[in-house]
GROMACS .gro file of C-alpha atoms in nm:
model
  173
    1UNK     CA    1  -1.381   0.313   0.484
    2UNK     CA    2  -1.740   0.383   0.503
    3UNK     CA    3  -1.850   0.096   0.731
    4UNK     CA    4  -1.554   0.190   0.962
    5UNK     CA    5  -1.666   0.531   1.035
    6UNK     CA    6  -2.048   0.428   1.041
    7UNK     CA    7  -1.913   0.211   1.302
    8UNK     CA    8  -1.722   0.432   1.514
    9UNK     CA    9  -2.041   0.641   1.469
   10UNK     CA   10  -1.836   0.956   1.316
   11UNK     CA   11  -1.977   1.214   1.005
   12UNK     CA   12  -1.722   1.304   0.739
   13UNK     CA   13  -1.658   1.627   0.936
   14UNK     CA   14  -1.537   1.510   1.236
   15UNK     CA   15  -1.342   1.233   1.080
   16UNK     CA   16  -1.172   1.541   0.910
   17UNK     CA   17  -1.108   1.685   1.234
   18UNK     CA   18  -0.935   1.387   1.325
   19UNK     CA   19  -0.735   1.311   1.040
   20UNK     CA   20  -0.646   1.680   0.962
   21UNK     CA   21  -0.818   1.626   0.588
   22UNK     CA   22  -1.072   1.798   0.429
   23UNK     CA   23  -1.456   1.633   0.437
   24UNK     CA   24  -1.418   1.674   0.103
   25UNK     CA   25  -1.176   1.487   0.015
   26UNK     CA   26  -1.288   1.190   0.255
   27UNK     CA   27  -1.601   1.234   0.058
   28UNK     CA   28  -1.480   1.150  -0.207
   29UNK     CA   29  -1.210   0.884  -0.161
   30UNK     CA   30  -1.555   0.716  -0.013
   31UNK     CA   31  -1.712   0.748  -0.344
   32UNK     CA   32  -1.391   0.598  -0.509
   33UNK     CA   33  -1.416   0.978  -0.717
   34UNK     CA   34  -1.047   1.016  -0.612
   35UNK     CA   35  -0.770   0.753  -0.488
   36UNK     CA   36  -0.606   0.861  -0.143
   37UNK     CA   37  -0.246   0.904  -0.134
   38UNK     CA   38  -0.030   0.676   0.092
   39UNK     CA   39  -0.017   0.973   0.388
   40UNK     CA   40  -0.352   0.970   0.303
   41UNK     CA   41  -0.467   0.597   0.451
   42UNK     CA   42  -0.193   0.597   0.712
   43UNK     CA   43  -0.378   0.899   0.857
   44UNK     CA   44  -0.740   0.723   0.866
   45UNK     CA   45  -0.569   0.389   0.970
   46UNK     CA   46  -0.439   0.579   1.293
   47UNK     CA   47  -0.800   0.712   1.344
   48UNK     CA   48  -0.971   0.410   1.320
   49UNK     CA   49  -0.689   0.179   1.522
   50UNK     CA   50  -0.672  -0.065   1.179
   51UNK     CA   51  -0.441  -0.108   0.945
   52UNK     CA   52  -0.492   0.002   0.556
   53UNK     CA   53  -0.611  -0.230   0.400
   54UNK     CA   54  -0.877  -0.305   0.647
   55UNK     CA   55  -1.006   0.022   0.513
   56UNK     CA   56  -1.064  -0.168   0.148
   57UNK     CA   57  -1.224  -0.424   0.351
   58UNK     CA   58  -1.484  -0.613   0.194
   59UNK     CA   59  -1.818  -0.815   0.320
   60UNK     CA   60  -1.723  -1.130   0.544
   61UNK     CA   61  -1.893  -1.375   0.405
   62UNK     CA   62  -1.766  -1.310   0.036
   63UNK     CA   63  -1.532  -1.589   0.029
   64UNK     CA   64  -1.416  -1.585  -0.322
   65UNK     CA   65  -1.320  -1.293  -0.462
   66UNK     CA   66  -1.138  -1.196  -0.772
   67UNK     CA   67  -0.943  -0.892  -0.855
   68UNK     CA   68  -0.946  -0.755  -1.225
   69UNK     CA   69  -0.739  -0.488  -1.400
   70UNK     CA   70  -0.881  -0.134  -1.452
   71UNK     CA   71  -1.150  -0.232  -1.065
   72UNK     CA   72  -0.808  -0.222  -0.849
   73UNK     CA   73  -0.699   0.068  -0.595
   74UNK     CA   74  -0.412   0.218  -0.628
   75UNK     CA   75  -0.203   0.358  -0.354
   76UNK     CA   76  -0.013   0.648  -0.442
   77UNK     CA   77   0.351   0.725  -0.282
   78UNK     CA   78   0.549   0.977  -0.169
   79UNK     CA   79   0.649   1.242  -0.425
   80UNK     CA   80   0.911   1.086  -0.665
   81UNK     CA   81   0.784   0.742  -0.510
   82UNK     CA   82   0.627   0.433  -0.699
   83UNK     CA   83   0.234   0.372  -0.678
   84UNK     CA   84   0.143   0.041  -0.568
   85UNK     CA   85  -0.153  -0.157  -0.717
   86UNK     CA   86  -0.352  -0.376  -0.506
   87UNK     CA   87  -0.418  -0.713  -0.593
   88UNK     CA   88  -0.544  -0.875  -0.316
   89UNK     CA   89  -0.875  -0.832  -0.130
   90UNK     CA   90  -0.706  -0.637   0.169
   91UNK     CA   91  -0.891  -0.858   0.421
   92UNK     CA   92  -0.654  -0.744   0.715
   93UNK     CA   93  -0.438  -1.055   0.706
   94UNK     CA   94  -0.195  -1.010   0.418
   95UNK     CA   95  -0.191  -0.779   0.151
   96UNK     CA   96  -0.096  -0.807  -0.247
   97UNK     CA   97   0.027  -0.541  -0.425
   98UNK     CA   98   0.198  -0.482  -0.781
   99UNK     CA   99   0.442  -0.175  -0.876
  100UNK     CA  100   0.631  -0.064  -1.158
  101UNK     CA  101   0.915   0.108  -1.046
  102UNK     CA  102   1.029   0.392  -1.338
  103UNK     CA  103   1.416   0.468  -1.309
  104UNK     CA  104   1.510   0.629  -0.992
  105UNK     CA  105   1.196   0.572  -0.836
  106UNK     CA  106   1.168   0.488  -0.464
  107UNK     CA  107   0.931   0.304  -0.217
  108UNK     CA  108   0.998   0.550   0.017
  109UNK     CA  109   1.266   0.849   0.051
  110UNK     CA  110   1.401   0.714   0.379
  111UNK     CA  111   1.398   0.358   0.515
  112UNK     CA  112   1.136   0.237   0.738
  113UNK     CA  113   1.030  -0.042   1.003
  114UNK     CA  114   0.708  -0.186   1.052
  115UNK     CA  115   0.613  -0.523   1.245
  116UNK     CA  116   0.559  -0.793   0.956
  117UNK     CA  117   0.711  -0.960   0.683
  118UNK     CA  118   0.763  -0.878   0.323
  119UNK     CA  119   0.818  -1.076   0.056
  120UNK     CA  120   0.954  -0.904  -0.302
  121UNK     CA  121   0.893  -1.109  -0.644
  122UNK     CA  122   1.073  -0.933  -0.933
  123UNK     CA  123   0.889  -0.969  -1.221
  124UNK     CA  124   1.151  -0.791  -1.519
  125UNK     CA  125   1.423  -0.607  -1.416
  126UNK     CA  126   1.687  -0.557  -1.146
  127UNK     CA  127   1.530  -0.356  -0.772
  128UNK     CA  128   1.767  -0.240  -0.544
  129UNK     CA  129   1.651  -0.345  -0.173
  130UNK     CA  130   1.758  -0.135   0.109
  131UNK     CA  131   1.756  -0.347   0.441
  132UNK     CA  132   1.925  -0.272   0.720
  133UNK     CA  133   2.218  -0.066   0.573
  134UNK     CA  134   2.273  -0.306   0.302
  135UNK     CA  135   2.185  -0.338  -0.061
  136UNK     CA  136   2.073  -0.615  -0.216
  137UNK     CA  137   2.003  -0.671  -0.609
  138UNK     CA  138   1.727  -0.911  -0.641
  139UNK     CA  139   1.697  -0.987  -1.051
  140UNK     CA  140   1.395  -1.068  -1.262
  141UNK     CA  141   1.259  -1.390  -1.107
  142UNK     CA  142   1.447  -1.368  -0.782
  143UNK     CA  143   1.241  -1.339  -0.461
  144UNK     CA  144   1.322  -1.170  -0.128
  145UNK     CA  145   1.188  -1.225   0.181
  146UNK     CA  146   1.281  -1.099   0.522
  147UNK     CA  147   1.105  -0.926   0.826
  148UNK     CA  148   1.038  -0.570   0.774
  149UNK     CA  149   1.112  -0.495   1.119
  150UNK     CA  150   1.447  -0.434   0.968
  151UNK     CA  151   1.451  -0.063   0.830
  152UNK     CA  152   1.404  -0.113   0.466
  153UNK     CA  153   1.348   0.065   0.174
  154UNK     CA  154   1.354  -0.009  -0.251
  155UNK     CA  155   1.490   0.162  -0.540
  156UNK     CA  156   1.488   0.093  -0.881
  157UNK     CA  157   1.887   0.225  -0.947
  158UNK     CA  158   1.900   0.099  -1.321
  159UNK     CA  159   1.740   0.300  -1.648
  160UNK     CA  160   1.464   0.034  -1.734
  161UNK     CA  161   1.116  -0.005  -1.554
  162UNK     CA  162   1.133  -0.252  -1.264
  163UNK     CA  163   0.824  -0.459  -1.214
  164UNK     CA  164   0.758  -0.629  -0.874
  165UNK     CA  165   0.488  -0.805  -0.690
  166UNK     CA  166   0.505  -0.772  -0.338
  167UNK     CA  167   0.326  -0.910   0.012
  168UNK     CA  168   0.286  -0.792   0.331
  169UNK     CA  169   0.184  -0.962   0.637
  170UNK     CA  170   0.008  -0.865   0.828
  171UNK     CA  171  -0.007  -0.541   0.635
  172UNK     CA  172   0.081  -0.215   0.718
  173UNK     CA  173  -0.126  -0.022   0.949
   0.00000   0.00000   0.00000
């Protein structure tokens, strides 16, 4: 995130103005003291014209890069909502992520659209996927895929964690 506002030649204050956040907190999510919260990165992503994970966005020329427990950022949903993990890079062409989803936890509260595809690995357990209207059950090992123009949303119904691995492309902005 740092780069991007060097580059769009902008101090933590008037990012802040921008975004409607405190400098302090963009200070910080900088720093990596603090993760930002979902609203969070959609609000710098808007400021910036890029999508979120271009604001993880590593050096170009790294070309191999590998992603370790306990060194990955964490996006944090909506109240009530599941926390994703990110796995991948976040290079601005497809994102990774990983989520346990508690009982009655949510991906979001309502459905939403947003121009690329999804695909949904279950891991253990059964997630309840919202898309268009309809429910589907996709089971431990079962994958779903489908483009997330389609208002969409998942839910983990049952009263055992739901573990998922999940990628977007391109991600959202």
């Amino acid at each position: 995130m740092n780069e991007l506002r060097l580059a769009k030649n902008m101090s933590l204050r008037s990012l802040a103005q921008e975004t409607g956040l405190s400098a302090t907190l963009l200070s910080q999510v900088e720093r990596g003291v603090t993760e930002p919260s979902l609203t969070t990165l959609r609000k710098l992503s808007a400021v910036f014209g890029e999508s979120v994970s271009a604001l993880f966005a590593t050096k170009a020329d790294d070309a191999i890069w590998i992603s370790r427990p306990g060194e990955r950022t964490t996006i944090i949903g909506p109240r009530g909502g599941v926390s994703y993990e990110r796995v991948s890079r976040g290079n601005g062409q497809m994102e990774v992520l990983r989520a346990v989803f508690q009982p009655g936890q949510f991906s979001t509260e309502l459905p939403i659209r947003h121009p690329s595809m999804e695909c949904v690995y279950v891991i253990r357990g059964a997630l309840t996927a919202e898309i268009g209207g309809q429910q589907q059950i996709i089971q431990a090992g079962e994958c779903l895929s489908f483009d997330a123009n389609i208002a969409h949303r998942y839910v983990n119904g049952g009263d055992k964690d739901v573990e998922i691995i999940m990628s977007v492309t391109p991600p959202v902005p």
